[in-house]
PDB file of C-alpha atoms in Angstrom:
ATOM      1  CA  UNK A   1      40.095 -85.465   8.661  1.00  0.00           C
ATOM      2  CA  UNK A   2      38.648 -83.053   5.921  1.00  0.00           C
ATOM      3  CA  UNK A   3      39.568 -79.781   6.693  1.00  0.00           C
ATOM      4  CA  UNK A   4      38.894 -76.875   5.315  1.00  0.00           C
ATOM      5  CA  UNK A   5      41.184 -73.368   5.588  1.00  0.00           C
ATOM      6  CA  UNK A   6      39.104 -70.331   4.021  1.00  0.00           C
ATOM      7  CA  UNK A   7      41.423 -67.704   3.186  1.00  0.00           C
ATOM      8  CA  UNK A   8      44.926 -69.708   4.387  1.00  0.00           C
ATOM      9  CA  UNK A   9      47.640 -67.042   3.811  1.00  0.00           C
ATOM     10  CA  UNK A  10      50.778 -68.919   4.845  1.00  0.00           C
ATOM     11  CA  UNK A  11      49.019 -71.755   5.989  1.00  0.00           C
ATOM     12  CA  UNK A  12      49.922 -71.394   9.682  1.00  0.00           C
ATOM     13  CA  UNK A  13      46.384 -72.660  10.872  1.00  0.00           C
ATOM     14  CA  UNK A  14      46.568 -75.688   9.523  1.00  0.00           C
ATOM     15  CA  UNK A  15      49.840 -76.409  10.079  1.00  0.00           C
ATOM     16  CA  UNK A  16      49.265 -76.043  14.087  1.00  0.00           C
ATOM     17  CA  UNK A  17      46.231 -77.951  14.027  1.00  0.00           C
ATOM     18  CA  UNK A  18      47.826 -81.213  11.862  1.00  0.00           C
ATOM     19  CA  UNK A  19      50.628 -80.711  14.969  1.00  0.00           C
ATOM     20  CA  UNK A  20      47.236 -81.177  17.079  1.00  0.00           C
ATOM     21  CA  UNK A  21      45.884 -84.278  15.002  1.00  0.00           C
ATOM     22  CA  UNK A  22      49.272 -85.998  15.036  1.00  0.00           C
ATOM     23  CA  UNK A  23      49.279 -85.761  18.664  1.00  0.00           C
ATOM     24  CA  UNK A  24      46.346 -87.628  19.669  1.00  0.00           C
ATOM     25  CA  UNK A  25      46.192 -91.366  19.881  1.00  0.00           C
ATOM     26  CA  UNK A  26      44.857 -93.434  17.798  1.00  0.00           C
ATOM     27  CA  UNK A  27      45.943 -90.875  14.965  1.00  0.00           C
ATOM     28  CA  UNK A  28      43.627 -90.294  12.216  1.00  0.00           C
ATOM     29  CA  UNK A  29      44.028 -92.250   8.812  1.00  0.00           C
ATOM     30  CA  UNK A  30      43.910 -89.579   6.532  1.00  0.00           C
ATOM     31  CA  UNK A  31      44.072 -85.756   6.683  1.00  0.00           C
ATOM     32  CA  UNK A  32      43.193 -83.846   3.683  1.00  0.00           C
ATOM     33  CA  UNK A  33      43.252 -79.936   3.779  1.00  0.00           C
ATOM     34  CA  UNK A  34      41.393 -77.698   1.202  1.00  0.00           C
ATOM     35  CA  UNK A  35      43.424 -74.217   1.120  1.00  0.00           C
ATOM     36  CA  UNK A  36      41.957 -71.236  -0.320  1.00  0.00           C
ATOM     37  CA  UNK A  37      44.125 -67.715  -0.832  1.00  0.00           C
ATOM     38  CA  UNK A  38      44.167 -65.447  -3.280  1.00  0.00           C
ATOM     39  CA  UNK A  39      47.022 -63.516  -2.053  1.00  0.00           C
ATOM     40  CA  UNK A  40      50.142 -63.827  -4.603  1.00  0.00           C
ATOM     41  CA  UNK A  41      52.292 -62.755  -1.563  1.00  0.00           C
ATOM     42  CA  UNK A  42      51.156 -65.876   0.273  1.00  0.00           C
ATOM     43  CA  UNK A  43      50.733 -68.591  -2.322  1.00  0.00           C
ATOM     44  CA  UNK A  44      54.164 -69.600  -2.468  1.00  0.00           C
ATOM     45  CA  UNK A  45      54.560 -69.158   1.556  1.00  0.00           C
ATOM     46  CA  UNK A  46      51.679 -71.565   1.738  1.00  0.00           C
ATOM     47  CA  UNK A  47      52.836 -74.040  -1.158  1.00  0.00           C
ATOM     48  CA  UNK A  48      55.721 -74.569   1.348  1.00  0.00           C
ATOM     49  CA  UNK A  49      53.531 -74.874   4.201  1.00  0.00           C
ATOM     50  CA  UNK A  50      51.176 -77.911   2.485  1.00  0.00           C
ATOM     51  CA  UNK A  51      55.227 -79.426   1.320  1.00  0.00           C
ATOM     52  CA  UNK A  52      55.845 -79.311   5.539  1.00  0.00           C
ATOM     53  CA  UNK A  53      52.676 -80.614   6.743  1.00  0.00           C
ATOM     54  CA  UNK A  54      52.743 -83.835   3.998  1.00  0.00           C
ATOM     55  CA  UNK A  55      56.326 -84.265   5.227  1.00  0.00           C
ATOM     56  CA  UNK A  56      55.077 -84.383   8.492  1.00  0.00           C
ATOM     57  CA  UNK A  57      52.513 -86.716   8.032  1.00  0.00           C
ATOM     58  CA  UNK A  58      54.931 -89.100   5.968  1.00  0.00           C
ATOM     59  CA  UNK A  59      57.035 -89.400   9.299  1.00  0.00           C
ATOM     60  CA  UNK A  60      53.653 -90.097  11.045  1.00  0.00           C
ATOM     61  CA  UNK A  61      52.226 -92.949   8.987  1.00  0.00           C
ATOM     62  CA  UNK A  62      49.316 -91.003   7.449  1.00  0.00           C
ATOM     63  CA  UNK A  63      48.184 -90.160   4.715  1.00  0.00           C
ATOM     64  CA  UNK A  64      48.419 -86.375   3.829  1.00  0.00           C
ATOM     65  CA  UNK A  65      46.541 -84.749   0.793  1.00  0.00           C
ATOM     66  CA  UNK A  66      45.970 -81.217   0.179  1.00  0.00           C
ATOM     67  CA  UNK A  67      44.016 -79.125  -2.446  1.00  0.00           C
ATOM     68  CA  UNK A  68      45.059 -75.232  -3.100  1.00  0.00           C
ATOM     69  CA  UNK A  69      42.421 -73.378  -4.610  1.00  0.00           C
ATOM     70  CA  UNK A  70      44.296 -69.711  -5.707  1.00  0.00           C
ATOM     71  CA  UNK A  71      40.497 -68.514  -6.209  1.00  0.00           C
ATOM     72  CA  UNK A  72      37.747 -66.078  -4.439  1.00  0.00           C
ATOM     73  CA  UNK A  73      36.628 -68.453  -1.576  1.00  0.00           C
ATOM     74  CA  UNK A  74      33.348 -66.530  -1.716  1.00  0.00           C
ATOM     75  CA  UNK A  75      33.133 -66.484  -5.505  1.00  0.00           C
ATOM     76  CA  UNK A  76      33.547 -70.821  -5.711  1.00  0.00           C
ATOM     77  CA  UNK A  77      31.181 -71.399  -2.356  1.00  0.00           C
ATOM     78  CA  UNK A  78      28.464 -69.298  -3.715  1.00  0.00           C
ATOM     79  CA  UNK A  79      28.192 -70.610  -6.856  1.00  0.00           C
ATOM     80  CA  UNK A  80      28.685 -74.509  -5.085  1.00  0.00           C
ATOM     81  CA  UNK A  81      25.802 -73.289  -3.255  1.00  0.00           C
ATOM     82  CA  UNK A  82      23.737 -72.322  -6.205  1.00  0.00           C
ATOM     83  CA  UNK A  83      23.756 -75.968  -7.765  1.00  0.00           C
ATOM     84  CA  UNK A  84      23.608 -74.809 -11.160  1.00  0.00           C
ATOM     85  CA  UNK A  85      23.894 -77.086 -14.488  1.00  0.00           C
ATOM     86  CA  UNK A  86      27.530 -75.582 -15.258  1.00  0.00           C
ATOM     87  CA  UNK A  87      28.073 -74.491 -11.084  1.00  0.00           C
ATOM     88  CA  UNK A  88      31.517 -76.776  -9.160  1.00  0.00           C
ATOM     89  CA  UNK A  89      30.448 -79.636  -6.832  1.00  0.00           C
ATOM     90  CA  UNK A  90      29.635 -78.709  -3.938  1.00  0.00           C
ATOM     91  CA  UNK A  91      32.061 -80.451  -1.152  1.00  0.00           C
ATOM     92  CA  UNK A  92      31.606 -80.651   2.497  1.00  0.00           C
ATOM     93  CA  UNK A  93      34.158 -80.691   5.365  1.00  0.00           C
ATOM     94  CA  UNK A  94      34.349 -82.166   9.103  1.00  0.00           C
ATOM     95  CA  UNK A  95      36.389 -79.411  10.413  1.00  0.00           C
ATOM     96  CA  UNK A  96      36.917 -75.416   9.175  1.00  0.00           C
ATOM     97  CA  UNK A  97      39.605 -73.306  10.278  1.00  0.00           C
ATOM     98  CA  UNK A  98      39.972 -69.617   9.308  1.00  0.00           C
ATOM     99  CA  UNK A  99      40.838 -66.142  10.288  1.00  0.00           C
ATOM    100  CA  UNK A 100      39.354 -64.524   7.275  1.00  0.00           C
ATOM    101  CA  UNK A 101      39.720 -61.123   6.145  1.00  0.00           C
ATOM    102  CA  UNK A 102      37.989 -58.284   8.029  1.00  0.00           C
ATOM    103  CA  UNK A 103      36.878 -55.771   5.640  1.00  0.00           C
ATOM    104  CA  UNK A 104      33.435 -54.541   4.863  1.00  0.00           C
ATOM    105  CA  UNK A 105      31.547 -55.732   2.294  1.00  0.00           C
ATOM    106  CA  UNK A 106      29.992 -52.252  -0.416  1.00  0.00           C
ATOM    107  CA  UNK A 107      26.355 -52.792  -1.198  1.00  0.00           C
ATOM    108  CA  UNK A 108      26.107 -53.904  -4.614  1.00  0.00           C
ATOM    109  CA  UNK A 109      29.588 -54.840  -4.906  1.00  0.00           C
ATOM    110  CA  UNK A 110      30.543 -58.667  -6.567  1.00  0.00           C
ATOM    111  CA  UNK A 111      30.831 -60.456  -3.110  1.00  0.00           C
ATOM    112  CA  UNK A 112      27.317 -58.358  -1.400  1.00  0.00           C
ATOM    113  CA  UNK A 113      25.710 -60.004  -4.520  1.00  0.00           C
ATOM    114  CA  UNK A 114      26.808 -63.447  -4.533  1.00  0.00           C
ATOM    115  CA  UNK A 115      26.279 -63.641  -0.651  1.00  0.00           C
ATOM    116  CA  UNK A 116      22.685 -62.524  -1.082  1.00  0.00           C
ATOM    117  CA  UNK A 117      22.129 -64.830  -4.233  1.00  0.00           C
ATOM    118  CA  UNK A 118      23.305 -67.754  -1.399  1.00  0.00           C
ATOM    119  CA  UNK A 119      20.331 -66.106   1.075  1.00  0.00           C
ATOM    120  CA  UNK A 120      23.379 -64.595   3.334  1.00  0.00           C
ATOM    121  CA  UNK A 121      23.237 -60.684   4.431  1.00  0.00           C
ATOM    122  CA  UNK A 122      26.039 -59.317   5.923  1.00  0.00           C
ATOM    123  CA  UNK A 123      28.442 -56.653   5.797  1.00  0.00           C
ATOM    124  CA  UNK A 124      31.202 -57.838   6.777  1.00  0.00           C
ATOM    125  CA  UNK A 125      33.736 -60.052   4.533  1.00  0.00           C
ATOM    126  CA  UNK A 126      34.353 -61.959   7.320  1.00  0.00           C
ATOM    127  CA  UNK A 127      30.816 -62.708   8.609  1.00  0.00           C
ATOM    128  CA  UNK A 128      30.092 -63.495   5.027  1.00  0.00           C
ATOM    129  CA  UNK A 129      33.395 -66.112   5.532  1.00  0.00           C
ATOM    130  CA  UNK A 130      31.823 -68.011   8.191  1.00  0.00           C
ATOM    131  CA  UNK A 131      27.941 -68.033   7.126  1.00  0.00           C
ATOM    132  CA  UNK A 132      29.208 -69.934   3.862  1.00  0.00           C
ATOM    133  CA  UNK A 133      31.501 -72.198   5.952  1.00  0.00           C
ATOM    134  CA  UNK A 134      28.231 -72.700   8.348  1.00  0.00           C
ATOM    135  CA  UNK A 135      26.760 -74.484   4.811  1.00  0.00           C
ATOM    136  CA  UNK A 136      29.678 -76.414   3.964  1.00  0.00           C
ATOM    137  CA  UNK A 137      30.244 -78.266   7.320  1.00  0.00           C
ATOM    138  CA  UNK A 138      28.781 -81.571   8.110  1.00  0.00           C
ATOM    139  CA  UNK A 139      26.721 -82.401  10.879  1.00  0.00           C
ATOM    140  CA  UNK A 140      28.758 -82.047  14.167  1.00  0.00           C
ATOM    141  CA  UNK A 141      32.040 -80.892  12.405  1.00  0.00           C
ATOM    142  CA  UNK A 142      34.378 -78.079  14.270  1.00  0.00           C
ATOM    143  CA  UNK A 143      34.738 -74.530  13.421  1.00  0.00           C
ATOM    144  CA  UNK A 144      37.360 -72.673  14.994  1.00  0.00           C
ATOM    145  CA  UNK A 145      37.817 -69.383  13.769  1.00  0.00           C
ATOM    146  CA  UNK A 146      39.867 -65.808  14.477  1.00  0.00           C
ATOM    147  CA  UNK A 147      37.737 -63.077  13.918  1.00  0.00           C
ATOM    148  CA  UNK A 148      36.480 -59.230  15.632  1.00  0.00           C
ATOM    149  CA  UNK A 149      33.620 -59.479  18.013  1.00  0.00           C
ATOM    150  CA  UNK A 150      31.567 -57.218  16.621  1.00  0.00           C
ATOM    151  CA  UNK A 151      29.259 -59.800  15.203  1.00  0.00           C
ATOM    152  CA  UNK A 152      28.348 -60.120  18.534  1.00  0.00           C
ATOM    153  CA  UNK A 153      25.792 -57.328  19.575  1.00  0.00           C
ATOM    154  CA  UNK A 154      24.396 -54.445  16.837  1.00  0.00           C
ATOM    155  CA  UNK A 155      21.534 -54.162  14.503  1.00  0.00           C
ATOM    156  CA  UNK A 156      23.767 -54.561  11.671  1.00  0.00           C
ATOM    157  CA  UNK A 157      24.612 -58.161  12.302  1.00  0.00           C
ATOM    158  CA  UNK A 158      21.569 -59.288  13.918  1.00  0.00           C
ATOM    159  CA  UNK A 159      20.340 -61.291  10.127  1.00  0.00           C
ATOM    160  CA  UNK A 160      23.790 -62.725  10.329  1.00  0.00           C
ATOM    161  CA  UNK A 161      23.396 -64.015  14.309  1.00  0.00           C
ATOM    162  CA  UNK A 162      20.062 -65.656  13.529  1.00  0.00           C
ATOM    163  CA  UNK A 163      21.484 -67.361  10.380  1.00  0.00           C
ATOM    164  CA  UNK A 164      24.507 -68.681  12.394  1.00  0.00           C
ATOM    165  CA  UNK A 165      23.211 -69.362  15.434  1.00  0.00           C
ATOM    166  CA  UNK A 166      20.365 -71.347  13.947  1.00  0.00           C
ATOM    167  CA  UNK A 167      23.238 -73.561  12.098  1.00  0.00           C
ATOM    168  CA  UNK A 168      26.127 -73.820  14.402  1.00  0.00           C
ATOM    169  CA  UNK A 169      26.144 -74.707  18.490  1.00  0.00           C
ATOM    170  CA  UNK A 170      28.399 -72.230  20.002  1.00  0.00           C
ATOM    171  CA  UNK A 171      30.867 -73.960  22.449  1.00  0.00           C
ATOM    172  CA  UNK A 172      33.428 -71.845  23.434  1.00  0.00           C
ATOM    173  CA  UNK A 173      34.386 -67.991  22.711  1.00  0.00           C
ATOM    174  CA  UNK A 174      37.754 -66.323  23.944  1.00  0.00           C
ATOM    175  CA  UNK A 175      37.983 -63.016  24.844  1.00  0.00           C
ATOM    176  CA  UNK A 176      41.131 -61.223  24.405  1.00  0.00           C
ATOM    177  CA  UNK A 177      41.729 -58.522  27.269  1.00  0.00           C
ATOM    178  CA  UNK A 178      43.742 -56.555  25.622  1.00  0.00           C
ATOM    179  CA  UNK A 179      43.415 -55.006  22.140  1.00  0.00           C
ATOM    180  CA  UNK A 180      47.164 -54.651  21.270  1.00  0.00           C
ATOM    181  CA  UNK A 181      49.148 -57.598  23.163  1.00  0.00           C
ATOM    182  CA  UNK A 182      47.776 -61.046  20.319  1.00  0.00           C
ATOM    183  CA  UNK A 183      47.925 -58.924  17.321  1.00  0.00           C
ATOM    184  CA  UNK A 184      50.662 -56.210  17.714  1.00  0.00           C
ATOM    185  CA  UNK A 185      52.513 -57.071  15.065  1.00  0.00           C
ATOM    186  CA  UNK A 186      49.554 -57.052  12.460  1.00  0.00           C
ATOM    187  CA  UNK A 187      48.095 -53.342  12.857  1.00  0.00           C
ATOM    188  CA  UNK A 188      44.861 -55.237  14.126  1.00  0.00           C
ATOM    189  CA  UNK A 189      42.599 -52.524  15.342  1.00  0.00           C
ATOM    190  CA  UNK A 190      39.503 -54.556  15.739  1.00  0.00           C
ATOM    191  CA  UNK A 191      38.936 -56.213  18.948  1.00  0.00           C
ATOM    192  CA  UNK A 192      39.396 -60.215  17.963  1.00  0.00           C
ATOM    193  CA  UNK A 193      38.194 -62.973  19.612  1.00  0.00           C
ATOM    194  CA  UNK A 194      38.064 -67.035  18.726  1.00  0.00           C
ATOM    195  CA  UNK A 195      35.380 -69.174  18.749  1.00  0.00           C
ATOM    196  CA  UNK A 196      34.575 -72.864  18.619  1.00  0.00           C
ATOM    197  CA  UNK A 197      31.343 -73.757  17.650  1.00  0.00           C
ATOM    198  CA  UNK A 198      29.881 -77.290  16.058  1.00  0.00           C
ATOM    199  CA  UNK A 199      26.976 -77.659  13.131  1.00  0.00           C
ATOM    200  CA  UNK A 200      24.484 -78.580  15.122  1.00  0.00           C
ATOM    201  CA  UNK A 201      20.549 -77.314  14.982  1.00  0.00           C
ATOM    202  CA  UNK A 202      20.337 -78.005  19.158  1.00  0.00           C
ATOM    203  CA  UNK A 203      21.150 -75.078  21.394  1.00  0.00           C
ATOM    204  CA  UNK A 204      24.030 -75.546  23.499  1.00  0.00           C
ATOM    205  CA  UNK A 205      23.439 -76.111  26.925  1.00  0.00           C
ATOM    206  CA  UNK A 206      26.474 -74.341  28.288  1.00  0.00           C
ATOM    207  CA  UNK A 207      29.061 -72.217  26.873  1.00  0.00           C
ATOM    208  CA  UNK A 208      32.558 -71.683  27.695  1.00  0.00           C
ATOM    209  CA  UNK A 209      33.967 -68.339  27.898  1.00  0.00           C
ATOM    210  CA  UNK A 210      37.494 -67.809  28.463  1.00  0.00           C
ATOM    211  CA  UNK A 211      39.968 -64.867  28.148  1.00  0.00           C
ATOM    212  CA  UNK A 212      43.721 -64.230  28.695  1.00  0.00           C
ATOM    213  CA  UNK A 213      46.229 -60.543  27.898  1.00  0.00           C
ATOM    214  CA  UNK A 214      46.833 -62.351  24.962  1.00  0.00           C
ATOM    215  CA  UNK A 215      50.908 -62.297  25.567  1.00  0.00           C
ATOM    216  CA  UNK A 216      53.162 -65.684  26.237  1.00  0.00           C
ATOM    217  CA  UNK A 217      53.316 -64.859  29.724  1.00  0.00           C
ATOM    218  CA  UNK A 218      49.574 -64.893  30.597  1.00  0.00           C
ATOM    219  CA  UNK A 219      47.423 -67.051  31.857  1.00  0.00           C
ATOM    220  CA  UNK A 220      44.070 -68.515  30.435  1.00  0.00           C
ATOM    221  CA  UNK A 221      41.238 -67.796  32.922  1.00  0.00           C
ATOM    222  CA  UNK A 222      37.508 -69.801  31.906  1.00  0.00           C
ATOM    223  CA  UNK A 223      34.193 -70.402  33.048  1.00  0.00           C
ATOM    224  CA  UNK A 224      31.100 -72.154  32.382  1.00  0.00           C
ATOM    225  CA  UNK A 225      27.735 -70.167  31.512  1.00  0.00           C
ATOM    226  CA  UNK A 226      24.442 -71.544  31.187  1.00  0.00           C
ATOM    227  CA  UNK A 227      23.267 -70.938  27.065  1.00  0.00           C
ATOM    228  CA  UNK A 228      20.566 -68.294  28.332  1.00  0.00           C
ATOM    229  CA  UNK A 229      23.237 -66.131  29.690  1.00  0.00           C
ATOM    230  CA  UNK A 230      25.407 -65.780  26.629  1.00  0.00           C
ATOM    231  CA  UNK A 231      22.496 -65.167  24.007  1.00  0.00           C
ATOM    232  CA  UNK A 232      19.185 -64.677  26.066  1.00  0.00           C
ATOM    233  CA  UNK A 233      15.611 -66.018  25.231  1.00  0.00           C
ATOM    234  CA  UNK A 234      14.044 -62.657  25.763  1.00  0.00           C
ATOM    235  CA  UNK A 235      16.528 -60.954  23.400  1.00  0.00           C
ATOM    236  CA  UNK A 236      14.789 -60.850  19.547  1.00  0.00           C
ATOM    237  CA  UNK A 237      18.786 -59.125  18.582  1.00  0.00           C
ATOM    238  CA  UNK A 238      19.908 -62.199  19.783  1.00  0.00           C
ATOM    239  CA  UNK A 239      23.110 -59.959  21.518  1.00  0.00           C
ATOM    240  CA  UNK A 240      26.089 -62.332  22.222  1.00  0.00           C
ATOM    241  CA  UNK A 241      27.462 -61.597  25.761  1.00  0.00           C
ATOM    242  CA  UNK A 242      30.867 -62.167  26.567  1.00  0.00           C
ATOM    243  CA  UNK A 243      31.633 -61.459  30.409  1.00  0.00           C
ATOM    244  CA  UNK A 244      34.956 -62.690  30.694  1.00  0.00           C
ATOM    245  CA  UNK A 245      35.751 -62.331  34.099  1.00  0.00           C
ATOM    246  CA  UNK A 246      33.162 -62.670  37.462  1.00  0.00           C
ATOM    247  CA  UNK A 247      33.573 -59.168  37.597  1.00  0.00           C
ATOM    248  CA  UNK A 248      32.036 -58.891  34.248  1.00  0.00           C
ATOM    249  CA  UNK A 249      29.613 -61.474  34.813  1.00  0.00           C
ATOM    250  CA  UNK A 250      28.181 -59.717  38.115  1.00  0.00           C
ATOM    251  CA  UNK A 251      27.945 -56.139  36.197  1.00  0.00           C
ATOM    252  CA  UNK A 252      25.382 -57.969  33.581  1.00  0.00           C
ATOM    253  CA  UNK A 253      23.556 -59.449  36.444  1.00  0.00           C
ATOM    254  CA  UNK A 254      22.604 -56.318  37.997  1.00  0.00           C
ATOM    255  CA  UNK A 255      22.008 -54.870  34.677  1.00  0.00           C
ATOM    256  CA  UNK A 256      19.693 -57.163  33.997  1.00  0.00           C
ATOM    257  CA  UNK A 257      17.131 -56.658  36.943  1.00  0.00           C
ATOM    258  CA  UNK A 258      16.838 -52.538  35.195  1.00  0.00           C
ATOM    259  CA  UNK A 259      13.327 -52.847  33.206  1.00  0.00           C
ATOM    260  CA  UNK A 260      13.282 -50.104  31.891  1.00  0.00           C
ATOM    261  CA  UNK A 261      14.614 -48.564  28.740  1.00  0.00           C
ATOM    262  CA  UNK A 262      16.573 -45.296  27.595  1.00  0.00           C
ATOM    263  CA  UNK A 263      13.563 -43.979  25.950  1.00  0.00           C
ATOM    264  CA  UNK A 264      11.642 -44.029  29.087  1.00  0.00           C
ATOM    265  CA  UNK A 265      14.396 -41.544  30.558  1.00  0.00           C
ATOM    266  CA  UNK A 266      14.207 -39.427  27.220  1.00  0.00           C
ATOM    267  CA  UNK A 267      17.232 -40.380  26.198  1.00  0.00           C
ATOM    268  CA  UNK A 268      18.894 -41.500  23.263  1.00  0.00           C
ATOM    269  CA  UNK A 269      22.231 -42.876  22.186  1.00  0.00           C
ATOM    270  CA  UNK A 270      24.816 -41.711  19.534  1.00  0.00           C
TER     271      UNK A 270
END
């Protein structure tokens, strides 16, 4: 395994997924992790974290390697990406894991630039996060990934949906029901969901969408949609849709058989 966790804080991602990869038979070789953070608050947390996980693997029989980059993960990628004379190698990865920051991203500031120098427009940090990790992935590696939905639907991320999509085969997205319940103890106030999604060019043929509370003492309730039904043909914004429930998933339906528009009613939306 070469894994790569884009801003790691304490390094709690990885450390549940090498619990994952030490669980499976045959277990894997090797398992290298590079960590980005920049957070000084976290670095030492983390530190600890990588001294846990090649502990772990010792006890295991394999071989455990880890690289902590205290550096701006979009500062280092970009400039990868550039290929320059004096620019850092550019590495890849078969698996990313990362729930990156959320905040937006200023037109004009550092990060806006570099991400547009790399042919990536968003406005999110965290969109910006997982367009770069979109490059650095090899064919048919994993990205998992904690981050808000609003990357799903909008005209503001509709550059950043056709950049992704065209890149990475979306396989599975859960939907949190409840805003408060996963993140209560982080003053979340975005809506957060977690995807799964593979580099792959091909459009997936299904998709699985699941969703839970979001507490220990839920359940995880899933189903299987047909590709067409999460991200439509018809659609040039390339929406995401995320009907969690059959509920949900009967509501779009009907929606869907309206033809007409807002305008046509002489109304707009604020």
């Amino acid at each position: 395994w070469r894994v790569i966790d884009a801003g790691a804080g304490s390094g709690i991602l990885t450390a549940a997924l090498l619990q994952k990869v030490l669980a499976q038979k045959p277990r894997p070789a090797s398992f290298h992790v590079t960590a980005y953070e920049i957070d000084p608050a976290a670095i030492e947390q983390l530190r600890q974290t990588l001294e846990s996980c090649a502990a772990l693997c010792e006890e295991s029989g394999v071989r455990f390697t880890s690289e902590l980059r205290t550096e701006d993960f979009i500062e280092h990628t970009t400039a990868s990406l550039e290929q320059g004379f004096f620019a850092p190698a550019l590495r890849t990865f078969n698996a990313a894991i990362v729930n990156p920051p959320y905040r937006k991203l200023a037109v004009g500031s550092r990060p806006h630039r570099q991400l547009r120098g790399a042919g990536i427009d968003v406005s999110n940090l965290y969109s910006g996060f997982l367009a770069l990790l979109s490059r650095l992935l090899e064919a048919d590696a994993e990205l998992v990934a904690i981050v808000p939905r609003s990357f799903c639907n909008g005209p503001y991320f509709r550059a950043f949906r056709q950049d992704f999509l065209g890149r990475m085969a979306l396989r599975r997205l859960h939907v949190f029901e409840s805003r408060t319940a996963a993140f209560s103890n982080e003053s979340v106030l975005q809506e957060n969901i977690i995807l799964r999604a593979e580099r792959s060019a091909s459009l997936p043929r299904t998709v699985e969408i699941s969703s839970s509370r979001g507490d220990f003492t839920d359940s995880v309730r899933s189903h299987l949609l047909p590709w067409s039904e999460v991200v439509s043909p018809k659609d040039e914004q390339m929406f995401i849709r995320l009907p969690a429930t059959d509920r949900e998933h009967s509501a779009r339906s009907q929606l869907a058989e309206i033809r007409g528009q807002l305008q046509d009613l002489g109304l707009t939306v604020s």
